[in-house]
Amino acid sequence: MVTVTGTLKAVSLFILELLSSFTDWFLTKPAWAQLEVLENTELKTTGGIHEKHKAKSLWEKRGAVVMVEASEISSLRSQLQELDIPLLAVVKENKGRELDGFKQYFAGNVYLDQKRNFYGPRERWMLFSMFLRVGVWQNLWRATRRGFMGNLRGEGLVLGGVFVIGPGDQGVLLEHREREFGDKVNLLALLRAARQIPEGPSPGK
């Protein structure tokens, strides 16, 4: 027998999903990255010593998985290590407390992208519509339980994503742009893309 509580729960979920669908109209559509722009982006190391690197130098030999404001992919680190593919993270702000919290849940090197090329070419923000999306609340709840909230103030409202980039001229093998906070990349698709990177140094390197 269907209970009143069960019926109310189902109706509530339907309404929330309807609101989430409605807010899709207000989301900025992503524009896909240009490899040349990413390659020439200057990235700075975070931590005690601030070194500058052309982004291309980080993946030109073995490719890389680049996470933009994300931490969930750390669970794949061992599998990426078996493939000899580095796991990197890019952030837009070098704020001590938030960055320290991020590093607790990310196993890899973290770089600062001051020009925010990895967030473009069309930067996307999630403002008031975030409060109407079921997925956002679910992701915030999971993040709170794990003890990682990140920075939701000011520019913390910018959406990120994930790239799998091959060495040499192989280019971008996978590009995932968040539709909302905590919108996870398909991990199986990510590994499939990573396995397209040939073993050993790229040709001519």
JSON list of N, CA and C in Angstrom, two decimals, residues 86-143:
[
{"chain": "A", "resi": 86, "resn": "PRO", "atom": "N", "xyz": [50.09, 11.60, -15.60]},
{"chain": "A", "resi": 86, "resn": "PRO", "atom": "CA", "xyz": [49.98, 12.47, -14.42]},
{"chain": "A", "resi": 86, "resn": "PRO", "atom": "C", "xyz": [48.58, 13.01, -14.21]},
{"chain": "A", "resi": 87, "resn": "LEU", "atom": "N", "xyz": [48.23, 13.23, -12.95]},
{"chain": "A", "resi": 87, "resn": "LEU", "atom": "CA", "xyz": [46.95, 13.81, -12.56]},
{"chain": "A", "resi": 87, "resn": "LEU", "atom": "C", "xyz": [47.24, 15.19, -11.98]},
{"chain": "A", "resi": 88, "resn": "LEU", "atom": "N", "xyz": [46.67, 16.22, -12.59]},
{"chain": "A", "resi": 88, "resn": "LEU", "atom": "CA", "xyz": [46.93, 17.60, -12.20]},
{"chain": "A", "resi": 88, "resn": "LEU", "atom": "C", "xyz": [45.62, 18.30, -11.85]},
{"chain": "A", "resi": 89, "resn": "ALA", "atom": "N", "xyz": [45.71, 19.35, -11.05]},
{"chain": "A", "resi": 89, "resn": "ALA", "atom": "CA", "xyz": [44.54, 20.18, -10.76]},
{"chain": "A", "resi": 89, "resn": "ALA", "atom": "C", "xyz": [44.87, 21.63, -11.05]},
{"chain": "A", "resi": 90, "resn": "VAL", "atom": "N", "xyz": [43.87, 22.36, -11.52]},
{"chain": "A", "resi": 90, "resn": "VAL", "atom": "CA", "xyz": [44.00, 23.80, -11.80]},
{"chain": "A", "resi": 90, "resn": "VAL", "atom": "C", "xyz": [42.96, 24.54, -10.98]},
{"chain": "A", "resi": 91, "resn": "VAL", "atom": "N", "xyz": [43.39, 25.60, -10.31]},
{"chain": "A", "resi": 91, "resn": "VAL", "atom": "CA", "xyz": [42.48, 26.46, -9.55]},
{"chain": "A", "resi": 91, "resn": "VAL", "atom": "C", "xyz": [42.66, 27.90, -10.01]},
{"chain": "A", "resi": 92, "resn": "LYS", "atom": "N", "xyz": [41.70, 28.74, -9.71]},
{"chain": "A", "resi": 92, "resn": "LYS", "atom": "CA", "xyz": [41.76, 30.13, -10.16]},
{"chain": "A", "resi": 92, "resn": "LYS", "atom": "C", "xyz": [42.20, 31.10, -9.07]},
{"chain": "A", "resi": 93, "resn": "GLU", "atom": "N", "xyz": [42.19, 30.64, -7.80]},
{"chain": "A", "resi": 93, "resn": "GLU", "atom": "CA", "xyz": [42.56, 31.50, -6.68]},
{"chain": "A", "resi": 93, "resn": "GLU", "atom": "C", "xyz": [43.49, 30.72, -5.75]},
{"chain": "A", "resi": 94, "resn": "ASN", "atom": "N", "xyz": [44.51, 31.42, -5.28]},
{"chain": "A", "resi": 94, "resn": "ASN", "atom": "CA", "xyz": [45.45, 30.78, -4.36]},
{"chain": "A", "resi": 94, "resn": "ASN", "atom": "C", "xyz": [45.15, 31.27, -2.95]},
{"chain": "A", "resi": 95, "resn": "LYS", "atom": "N", "xyz": [44.00, 30.84, -2.44]},
{"chain": "A", "resi": 95, "resn": "LYS", "atom": "CA", "xyz": [43.58, 31.23, -1.09]},
{"chain": "A", "resi": 95, "resn": "LYS", "atom": "C", "xyz": [43.94, 30.12, -0.12]},
{"chain": "A", "resi": 96, "resn": "GLY", "atom": "N", "xyz": [44.79, 30.45, 0.83]},
{"chain": "A", "resi": 96, "resn": "GLY", "atom": "CA", "xyz": [45.40, 29.46, 1.71]},
{"chain": "A", "resi": 96, "resn": "GLY", "atom": "C", "xyz": [44.47, 28.44, 2.29]},
{"chain": "A", "resi": 97, "resn": "ARG", "atom": "N", "xyz": [43.44, 28.85, 3.01]},
{"chain": "A", "resi": 97, "resn": "ARG", "atom": "CA", "xyz": [42.59, 27.90, 3.72]},
{"chain": "A", "resi": 97, "resn": "ARG", "atom": "C", "xyz": [41.80, 27.03, 2.76]},
{"chain": "A", "resi": 98, "resn": "GLU", "atom": "N", "xyz": [41.19, 27.65, 1.73]},
{"chain": "A", "resi": 98, "resn": "GLU", "atom": "CA", "xyz": [40.42, 26.88, 0.76]},
{"chain": "A", "resi": 98, "resn": "GLU", "atom": "C", "xyz": [41.33, 25.92, -0.01]},
{"chain": "A", "resi": 99, "resn": "LEU", "atom": "N", "xyz": [42.54, 26.41, -0.37]},
{"chain": "A", "resi": 99, "resn": "LEU", "atom": "CA", "xyz": [43.47, 25.59, -1.13]},
{"chain": "A", "resi": 99, "resn": "LEU", "atom": "C", "xyz": [43.97, 24.42, -0.29]},
{"chain": "A", "resi": 100, "resn": "ASP", "atom": "N", "xyz": [44.25, 24.66, 0.96]},
{"chain": "A", "resi": 100, "resn": "ASP", "atom": "CA", "xyz": [44.68, 23.59, 1.86]},
{"chain": "A", "resi": 100, "resn": "ASP", "atom": "C", "xyz": [43.59, 22.52, 2.00]},
{"chain": "A", "resi": 101, "resn": "GLY", "atom": "N", "xyz": [42.33, 22.99, 2.11]},
{"chain": "A", "resi": 101, "resn": "GLY", "atom": "CA", "xyz": [41.21, 22.05, 2.19]},
{"chain": "A", "resi": 101, "resn": "GLY", "atom": "C", "xyz": [41.08, 21.22, 0.93]},
{"chain": "A", "resi": 102, "resn": "PHE", "atom": "N", "xyz": [41.29, 21.86, -0.23]},
{"chain": "A", "resi": 102, "resn": "PHE", "atom": "CA", "xyz": [41.21, 21.16, -1.51]},
{"chain": "A", "resi": 102, "resn": "PHE", "atom": "C", "xyz": [42.29, 20.08, -1.59]},
{"chain": "A", "resi": 103, "resn": "LYS", "atom": "N", "xyz": [43.51, 20.43, -1.17]},
{"chain": "A", "resi": 103, "resn": "LYS", "atom": "CA", "xyz": [44.63, 19.50, -1.29]},
{"chain": "A", "resi": 103, "resn": "LYS", "atom": "C", "xyz": [44.46, 18.27, -0.39]},
{"chain": "A", "resi": 104, "resn": "GLN", "atom": "N", "xyz": [43.65, 18.39, 0.65]},
{"chain": "A", "resi": 104, "resn": "GLN", "atom": "CA", "xyz": [43.41, 17.23, 1.50]},
{"chain": "A", "resi": 104, "resn": "GLN", "atom": "C", "xyz": [42.69, 16.11, 0.75]},
{"chain": "A", "resi": 105, "resn": "TYR", "atom": "N", "xyz": [41.94, 16.49, -0.29]},
{"chain": "A", "resi": 105, "resn": "TYR", "atom": "CA", "xyz": [41.12, 15.52, -1.01]},
{"chain": "A", "resi": 105, "resn": "TYR", "atom": "C", "xyz": [41.58, 15.32, -2.45]},
{"chain": "A", "resi": 106, "resn": "PHE", "atom": "N", "xyz": [42.75, 15.88, -2.77]},
{"chain": "A", "resi": 106, "resn": "PHE", "atom": "CA", "xyz": [43.27, 15.73, -4.13]},
{"chain": "A", "resi": 106, "resn": "PHE", "atom": "C", "xyz": [44.70, 15.22, -4.08]},
{"chain": "A", "resi": 107, "resn": "ALA", "atom": "N", "xyz": [44.95, 14.11, -4.75]},
{"chain": "A", "resi": 107, "resn": "ALA", "atom": "CA", "xyz": [46.28, 13.51, -4.75]},
{"chain": "A", "resi": 107, "resn": "ALA", "atom": "C", "xyz": [46.99, 13.87, -6.05]},
{"chain": "A", "resi": 108, "resn": "GLY", "atom": "N", "xyz": [47.66, 15.00, -6.09]},
{"chain": "A", "resi": 108, "resn": "GLY", "atom": "CA", "xyz": [48.37, 15.43, -7.29]},
{"chain": "A", "resi": 108, "resn": "GLY", "atom": "C", "xyz": [48.84, 16.86, -7.15]},
{"chain": "A", "resi": 109, "resn": "ASN", "atom": "N", "xyz": [49.54, 17.36, -8.18]},
{"chain": "A", "resi": 109, "resn": "ASN", "atom": "CA", "xyz": [50.03, 18.73, -8.16]},
{"chain": "A", "resi": 109, "resn": "ASN", "atom": "C", "xyz": [48.91, 19.70, -8.49]},
{"chain": "A", "resi": 110, "resn": "VAL", "atom": "N", "xyz": [48.91, 20.85, -7.80]},
{"chain": "A", "resi": 110, "resn": "VAL", "atom": "CA", "xyz": [47.88, 21.87, -7.98]},
{"chain": "A", "resi": 110, "resn": "VAL", "atom": "C", "xyz": [48.54, 23.13, -8.54]},
{"chain": "A", "resi": 111, "resn": "TYR", "atom": "N", "xyz": [47.95, 23.68, -9.63]},
{"chain": "A", "resi": 111, "resn": "TYR", "atom": "CA", "xyz": [48.50, 24.85, -10.30]},
{"chain": "A", "resi": 111, "resn": "TYR", "atom": "C", "xyz": [47.46, 25.97, -10.33]},
{"chain": "A", "resi": 112, "resn": "LEU", "atom": "N", "xyz": [47.97, 27.20, -10.35]},
{"chain": "A", "resi": 112, "resn": "LEU", "atom": "CA", "xyz": [47.12, 28.39, -10.38]},
{"chain": "A", "resi": 112, "resn": "LEU", "atom": "C", "xyz": [47.04, 28.93, -11.81]},
{"chain": "A", "resi": 113, "resn": "ASP", "atom": "N", "xyz": [45.82, 29.11, -12.29]},
{"chain": "A", "resi": 113, "resn": "ASP", "atom": "CA", "xyz": [45.55, 29.66, -13.62]},
{"chain": "A", "resi": 113, "resn": "ASP", "atom": "C", "xyz": [44.96, 31.06, -13.44]},
{"chain": "A", "resi": 114, "resn": "GLN", "atom": "N", "xyz": [45.82, 32.07, -13.38]},
{"chain": "A", "resi": 114, "resn": "GLN", "atom": "CA", "xyz": [45.35, 33.43, -13.09]},
{"chain": "A", "resi": 114, "resn": "GLN", "atom": "C", "xyz": [44.52, 34.00, -14.23]},
{"chain": "A", "resi": 115, "resn": "LYS", "atom": "N", "xyz": [44.80, 33.61, -15.47]},
{"chain": "A", "resi": 115, "resn": "LYS", "atom": "CA", "xyz": [44.02, 34.11, -16.61]},
{"chain": "A", "resi": 115, "resn": "LYS", "atom": "C", "xyz": [42.74, 33.30, -16.82]},
{"chain": "A", "resi": 116, "resn": "ARG", "atom": "N", "xyz": [42.61, 32.19, -16.12]},
{"chain": "A", "resi": 116, "resn": "ARG", "atom": "CA", "xyz": [41.41, 31.37, -16.12]},
{"chain": "A", "resi": 116, "resn": "ARG", "atom": "C", "xyz": [41.05, 30.84, -17.51]},
{"chain": "A", "resi": 117, "resn": "ASN", "atom": "N", "xyz": [42.08, 30.51, -18.29]},
{"chain": "A", "resi": 117, "resn": "ASN", "atom": "CA", "xyz": [41.85, 29.95, -19.62]},
{"chain": "A", "resi": 117, "resn": "ASN", "atom": "C", "xyz": [41.21, 28.57, -19.55]},
{"chain": "A", "resi": 118, "resn": "PHE", "atom": "N", "xyz": [41.50, 27.83, -18.49]},
{"chain": "A", "resi": 118, "resn": "PHE", "atom": "CA", "xyz": [40.92, 26.50, -18.36]},
{"chain": "A", "resi": 118, "resn": "PHE", "atom": "C", "xyz": [39.43, 26.56, -17.97]},
{"chain": "A", "resi": 119, "resn": "TYR", "atom": "N", "xyz": [38.94, 27.73, -17.65]},
{"chain": "A", "resi": 119, "resn": "TYR", "atom": "CA", "xyz": [37.52, 27.90, -17.30]},
{"chain": "A", "resi": 119, "resn": "TYR", "atom": "C", "xyz": [36.73, 28.40, -18.50]},
{"chain": "A", "resi": 120, "resn": "GLY", "atom": "N", "xyz": [37.41, 28.76, -19.57]},
{"chain": "A", "resi": 120, "resn": "GLY", "atom": "CA", "xyz": [36.76, 29.35, -20.74]},
{"chain": "A", "resi": 120, "resn": "GLY", "atom": "C", "xyz": [36.70, 28.36, -21.88]},
{"chain": "A", "resi": 121, "resn": "PRO", "atom": "N", "xyz": [36.57, 28.88, -23.11]},
{"chain": "A", "resi": 121, "resn": "PRO", "atom": "CA", "xyz": [36.60, 30.29, -23.48]},
{"chain": "A", "resi": 121, "resn": "PRO", "atom": "C", "xyz": [35.36, 31.10, -23.07]},
{"chain": "A", "resi": 122, "resn": "ARG", "atom": "N", "xyz": [34.32, 30.42, -22.64]},
{"chain": "A", "resi": 122, "resn": "ARG", "atom": "CA", "xyz": [33.14, 31.12, -22.13]},
{"chain": "A", "resi": 122, "resn": "ARG", "atom": "C", "xyz": [32.97, 30.72, -20.67]},
{"chain": "A", "resi": 123, "resn": "GLU", "atom": "N", "xyz": [33.36, 31.64, -19.78]},
{"chain": "A", "resi": 123, "resn": "GLU", "atom": "CA", "xyz": [33.28, 31.34, -18.35]},
{"chain": "A", "resi": 123, "resn": "GLU", "atom": "C", "xyz": [31.82, 31.24, -17.91]},
{"chain": "A", "resi": 124, "resn": "ARG", "atom": "N", "xyz": [31.56, 30.23, -17.10]},
{"chain": "A", "resi": 124, "resn": "ARG", "atom": "CA", "xyz": [30.17, 29.97, -16.70]},
{"chain": "A", "resi": 124, "resn": "ARG", "atom": "C", "xyz": [30.04, 30.06, -15.18]},
{"chain": "A", "resi": 125, "resn": "TRP", "atom": "N", "xyz": [28.99, 30.76, -14.76]},
{"chain": "A", "resi": 125, "resn": "TRP", "atom": "CA", "xyz": [28.73, 30.96, -13.33]},
{"chain": "A", "resi": 125, "resn": "TRP", "atom": "C", "xyz": [27.42, 30.30, -12.95]},
{"chain": "A", "resi": 126, "resn": "MET", "atom": "N", "xyz": [27.33, 29.86, -11.72]},
{"chain": "A", "resi": 126, "resn": "MET", "atom": "CA", "xyz": [26.06, 29.37, -11.19]},
{"chain": "A", "resi": 126, "resn": "MET", "atom": "C", "xyz": [25.68, 30.27, -10.03]},
{"chain": "A", "resi": 127, "resn": "LEU", "atom": "N", "xyz": [24.61, 31.03, -10.21]},
{"chain": "A", "resi": 127, "resn": "LEU", "atom": "CA", "xyz": [24.20, 32.00, -9.20]},
{"chain": "A", "resi": 127, "resn": "LEU", "atom": "C", "xyz": [22.98, 31.49, -8.44]},
{"chain": "A", "resi": 128, "resn": "PHE", "atom": "N", "xyz": [21.90, 32.24, -8.42]},
{"chain": "A", "resi": 128, "resn": "PHE", "atom": "CA", "xyz": [20.75, 31.89, -7.58]},
{"chain": "A", "resi": 128, "resn": "PHE", "atom": "C", "xyz": [20.08, 30.58, -8.02]},
{"chain": "A", "resi": 129, "resn": "SER", "atom": "N", "xyz": [20.24, 30.21, -9.29]},
{"chain": "A", "resi": 129, "resn": "SER", "atom": "CA", "xyz": [19.60, 28.98, -9.76]},
{"chain": "A", "resi": 129, "resn": "SER", "atom": "C", "xyz": [20.14, 27.75, -9.04]},
{"chain": "A", "resi": 130, "resn": "MET", "atom": "N", "xyz": [21.33, 27.85, -8.43]},
{"chain": "A", "resi": 130, "resn": "MET", "atom": "CA", "xyz": [21.90, 26.69, -7.75]},
{"chain": "A", "resi": 130, "resn": "MET", "atom": "C", "xyz": [21.00, 26.20, -6.62]},
{"chain": "A", "resi": 131, "resn": "PHE", "atom": "N", "xyz": [20.27, 27.12, -6.00]},
{"chain": "A", "resi": 131, "resn": "PHE", "atom": "CA", "xyz": [19.43, 26.74, -4.86]},
{"chain": "A", "resi": 131, "resn": "PHE", "atom": "C", "xyz": [18.17, 25.99, -5.28]},
{"chain": "A", "resi": 132, "resn": "LEU", "atom": "N", "xyz": [17.88, 25.96, -6.59]},
{"chain": "A", "resi": 132, "resn": "LEU", "atom": "CA", "xyz": [16.70, 25.27, -7.09]},
{"chain": "A", "resi": 132, "resn": "LEU", "atom": "C", "xyz": [17.03, 23.91, -7.70]},
{"chain": "A", "resi": 133, "resn": "ARG", "atom": "N", "xyz": [18.30, 23.52, -7.64]},
{"chain": "A", "resi": 133, "resn": "ARG", "atom": "CA", "xyz": [18.73, 22.29, -8.30]},
{"chain": "A", "resi": 133, "resn": "ARG", "atom": "C", "xyz": [18.98, 21.19, -7.27]},
{"chain": "A", "resi": 134, "resn": "VAL", "atom": "N", "xyz": [18.29, 20.07, -7.46]},
{"chain": "A", "resi": 134, "resn": "VAL", "atom": "CA", "xyz": [18.43, 18.93, -6.55]},
{"chain": "A", "resi": 134, "resn": "VAL", "atom": "C", "xyz": [19.88, 18.45, -6.49]},
{"chain": "A", "resi": 135, "resn": "GLY", "atom": "N", "xyz": [20.51, 18.34, -7.66]},
{"chain": "A", "resi": 135, "resn": "GLY", "atom": "CA", "xyz": [21.87, 17.83, -7.72]},
{"chain": "A", "resi": 135, "resn": "GLY", "atom": "C", "xyz": [22.84, 18.65, -6.91]},
{"chain": "A", "resi": 136, "resn": "VAL", "atom": "N", "xyz": [22.67, 19.97, -6.90]},
{"chain": "A", "resi": 136, "resn": "VAL", "atom": "CA", "xyz": [23.57, 20.84, -6.13]},
{"chain": "A", "resi": 136, "resn": "VAL", "atom": "C", "xyz": [23.46, 20.54, -4.65]},
{"chain": "A", "resi": 137, "resn": "TRP", "atom": "N", "xyz": [22.22, 20.43, -4.15]},
{"chain": "A", "resi": 137, "resn": "TRP", "atom": "CA", "xyz": [22.01, 20.14, -2.73]},
{"chain": "A", "resi": 137, "resn": "TRP", "atom": "C", "xyz": [22.60, 18.78, -2.36]},
{"chain": "A", "resi": 138, "resn": "GLN", "atom": "N", "xyz": [22.42, 17.79, -3.24]},
{"chain": "A", "resi": 138, "resn": "GLN", "atom": "CA", "xyz": [22.97, 16.46, -2.98]},
{"chain": "A", "resi": 138, "resn": "GLN", "atom": "C", "xyz": [24.49, 16.50, -2.94]},
{"chain": "A", "resi": 139, "resn": "ASN", "atom": "N", "xyz": [25.10, 17.24, -3.87]},
{"chain": "A", "resi": 139, "resn": "ASN", "atom": "CA", "xyz": [26.55, 17.33, -3.92]},
{"chain": "A", "resi": 139, "resn": "ASN", "atom": "C", "xyz": [27.11, 18.11, -2.73]},
{"chain": "A", "resi": 140, "resn": "LEU", "atom": "N", "xyz": [26.39, 19.17, -2.33]},
{"chain": "A", "resi": 140, "resn": "LEU", "atom": "CA", "xyz": [26.83, 19.94, -1.16]},
{"chain": "A", "resi": 140, "resn": "LEU", "atom": "C", "xyz": [26.75, 19.09, 0.10]},
{"chain": "A", "resi": 141, "resn": "TRP", "atom": "N", "xyz": [25.71, 18.27, 0.18]},
{"chain": "A", "resi": 141, "resn": "TRP", "atom": "CA", "xyz": [25.56, 17.38, 1.35]},
{"chain": "A", "resi": 141, "resn": "TRP", "atom": "C", "xyz": [26.71, 16.38, 1.41]},
{"chain": "A", "resi": 142, "resn": "ARG", "atom": "N", "xyz": [27.04, 15.78, 0.25]},
{"chain": "A", "resi": 142, "resn": "ARG", "atom": "CA", "xyz": [28.16, 14.83, 0.21]},
{"chain": "A", "resi": 142, "resn": "ARG", "atom": "C", "xyz": [29.47, 15.52, 0.57]},
{"chain": "A", "resi": 143, "resn": "ALA", "atom": "N", "xyz": [29.66, 16.74, 0.06]},
{"chain": "A", "resi": 143, "resn": "ALA", "atom": "CA", "xyz": [30.90, 17.47, 0.35]},
{"chain": "A", "resi": 143, "resn": "ALA", "atom": "C", "xyz": [30.99, 17.81, 1.83]}
]
